[in-house]
mmCIF file of C-alpha atoms in Angstrom:
data_model
loop_
_atom_site.group_PDB
_atom_site.id
_atom_site.type_symbol
_atom_site.label_atom_id
_atom_site.label_comp_id
_atom_site.label_asym_id
_atom_site.label_seq_id
_atom_site.Cartn_x
_atom_site.Cartn_y
_atom_site.Cartn_z
ATOM 1 C CA MET Z 12 111.843 175.422 96.498
ATOM 2 C CA SER Z 13 111.792 178.045 99.019
ATOM 3 C CA LEU Z 14 113.651 177.822 102.237
ATOM 4 C CA VAL Z 15 109.826 178.122 104.249
ATOM 5 C CA MET Z 16 108.471 175.256 102.115
ATOM 6 C CA THR Z 17 111.455 173.132 102.629
ATOM 7 C CA ALA Z 18 110.907 173.883 106.504
ATOM 8 C CA PHE Z 19 107.218 173.215 106.317
ATOM 9 C CA ARG Z 20 107.979 169.805 104.725
ATOM 10 C CA LEU Z 21 110.737 168.901 107.246
ATOM 11 C CA LEU Z 22 108.317 169.986 110.191
ATOM 12 C CA GLY Z 23 105.689 167.667 108.818
ATOM 13 C CA ALA Z 24 108.075 164.837 108.518
ATOM 14 C CA VAL Z 25 109.070 165.025 112.116
ATOM 15 C CA LEU Z 26 105.616 166.175 113.420
ATOM 16 C CA MET Z 27 103.714 163.759 111.742
ATOM 17 C CA PRO Z 28 104.802 160.060 113.366
ATOM 18 C CA LEU Z 29 104.521 161.886 116.741
ATOM 19 C CA LEU Z 30 100.777 162.895 116.206
ATOM 20 C CA LEU Z 31 100.197 159.344 114.772
ATOM 21 C CA VAL Z 32 101.692 157.812 117.757
ATOM 22 C CA ALA Z 33 99.684 160.260 120.255
ATOM 23 C CA CYS Z 34 96.546 159.696 118.504
ATOM 24 C CA ALA Z 35 96.689 155.882 118.721
ATOM 25 C CA GLY Z 36 97.468 156.197 122.465
ATOM 26 C CA ALA Z 37 94.393 158.494 122.770
ATOM 27 C CA SER Z 38 92.143 156.188 120.845
ATOM 28 C CA SER Z 39 92.997 153.131 123.122
ATOM 29 C CA THR Z 40 92.417 155.230 126.276
ATOM 30 C CA LEU Z 41 88.943 156.357 124.775
ATOM 31 C CA GLY Z 42 88.007 152.898 123.853
ATOM 32 C CA GLY Z 43 88.398 151.916 127.628
ATOM 33 C CA LEU Z 44 86.489 154.867 128.569
ATOM 34 C CA VAL Z 45 83.824 154.041 126.067
ATOM 35 C CA SER Z 46 83.699 150.494 127.235
ATOM 36 C CA ALA Z 47 83.561 151.297 130.759
ATOM 37 C CA THR Z 48 80.614 153.707 130.117
ATOM 38 C CA ALA Z 49 78.927 151.138 128.202
ATOM 39 C CA THR Z 50 79.130 148.774 131.155
ATOM 40 C CA SER Z 51 77.950 151.268 133.613
ATOM 41 C CA ALA Z 52 74.929 152.174 131.283
ATOM 42 C CA LYS Z 53 73.962 148.530 130.940
ATOM 43 C CA LYS Z 54 74.019 148.580 134.718
ATOM 44 C CA ASP Z 55 71.896 151.793 135.027
ATOM 45 C CA GLY Z 56 69.275 150.305 132.822
ATOM 46 C CA LEU Z 57 69.970 153.120 130.068
ATOM 47 C CA GLN Z 58 68.067 153.284 126.900
ATOM 48 C CA CYS Z 59 68.300 155.776 124.186
ATOM 49 C CA GLN Z 60 65.511 156.760 121.671
ATOM 50 C CA ARG Z 61 64.932 159.334 118.941
ATOM 51 C CA VAL Z 62 62.498 161.973 120.242
ATOM 52 C CA PRO Z 63 60.663 164.355 117.593
ATOM 53 C CA VAL Z 64 61.614 168.138 118.366
ATOM 54 C CA ASN Z 65 58.752 170.533 117.980
ATOM 55 C CA GLY Z 66 58.776 172.695 115.315
ATOM 56 C CA THR Z 67 61.120 170.836 112.832
ATOM 57 C CA ARG Z 68 61.346 167.527 111.133
ATOM 58 C CA MET Z 69 64.619 166.556 113.438
ATOM 59 C CA THR Z 70 64.859 164.327 116.087
ATOM 60 C CA GLU Z 71 66.928 164.265 119.134
ATOM 61 C CA LYS Z 72 68.591 161.523 121.197
ATOM 62 C CA VAL Z 73 67.250 161.109 124.460
ATOM 63 C CA CYS Z 74 68.845 158.575 127.069
ATOM 64 C CA THR Z 75 67.173 157.882 130.126
ATOM 65 C CA THR Z 76 68.006 155.495 133.294
ATOM 66 C CA ALA Z 77 65.525 153.045 134.656
ATOM 67 C CA ALA Z 78 64.921 155.136 137.736
ATOM 68 C CA GLN Z 79 64.273 158.365 135.528
ATOM 69 C CA ARG Z 80 61.686 156.193 133.258
ATOM 70 C CA GLU Z 81 59.982 154.841 136.536
ATOM 71 C CA ALA Z 82 59.695 158.532 138.063
ATOM 72 C CA SER Z 83 58.340 159.652 134.816
ATOM 73 C CA THR Z 84 55.571 157.101 134.836
ATOM 74 C CA GLN Z 85 55.007 157.833 138.420
ATOM 75 C CA VAL Z 86 54.630 161.635 137.656
ATOM 76 C CA ALA Z 87 52.132 160.851 134.632
ATOM 77 C CA THR Z 88 50.166 158.410 137.020
ATOM 78 C CA ASP Z 89 49.485 161.005 139.564
ATOM 79 C CA ALA Z 90 48.901 163.557 137.177
ATOM 80 C CA GLN Z 91 46.291 161.480 135.374
ATOM 81 C CA SER Z 92 44.530 160.770 139.062
ATOM 82 C CA GLU Z 93 44.109 164.214 139.762
ATOM 83 C CA LEU Z 94 42.655 164.639 136.477
ATOM 84 C CA ASP Z 95 40.190 162.090 137.092
ATOM 85 C CA MET Z 96 39.341 163.383 140.546
ATOM 86 C CA GLY Z 97 38.510 166.836 139.378
ATOM 87 C CA THR Z 98 36.407 165.180 136.289
ATOM 88 C CA GLN Z 99 34.573 163.278 139.018
ATOM 89 C CA GLN Z 100 33.738 166.412 141.038
ATOM 90 C CA VAL Z 101 32.739 168.600 138.065
ATOM 91 C CA SER Z 102 30.279 165.730 136.602
ATOM 92 C CA ASP Z 103 28.529 165.650 139.758
ATOM 93 C CA PRO Z 104 27.943 169.472 141.046
ATOM 94 C CA GLU Z 105 24.880 168.865 143.085
ATOM 95 C CA GLY Z 106 26.408 165.534 144.950
ATOM 96 C CA ALA Z 107 28.191 164.213 147.560
#
């Protein structure tokens, strides 16, 4: 066995346990972060759904809060009201 191969094996034997310990610590920190984010998401009324992407068969995950969904509903309602008012004016060209 060459000297280089021996050096790599020795280095791997020393570093592998250190990396495993570091990864274990990071995963517990990440787990805490994920649970904190999940708690925040429940509080904000976060909902996620898969939405089709135009031009492909793929979908993308879109997450919105309750406030965002309410604002979107309000914009849609306002737009529909404006369309309805425009339709009424066009349908009665001689009138009111």
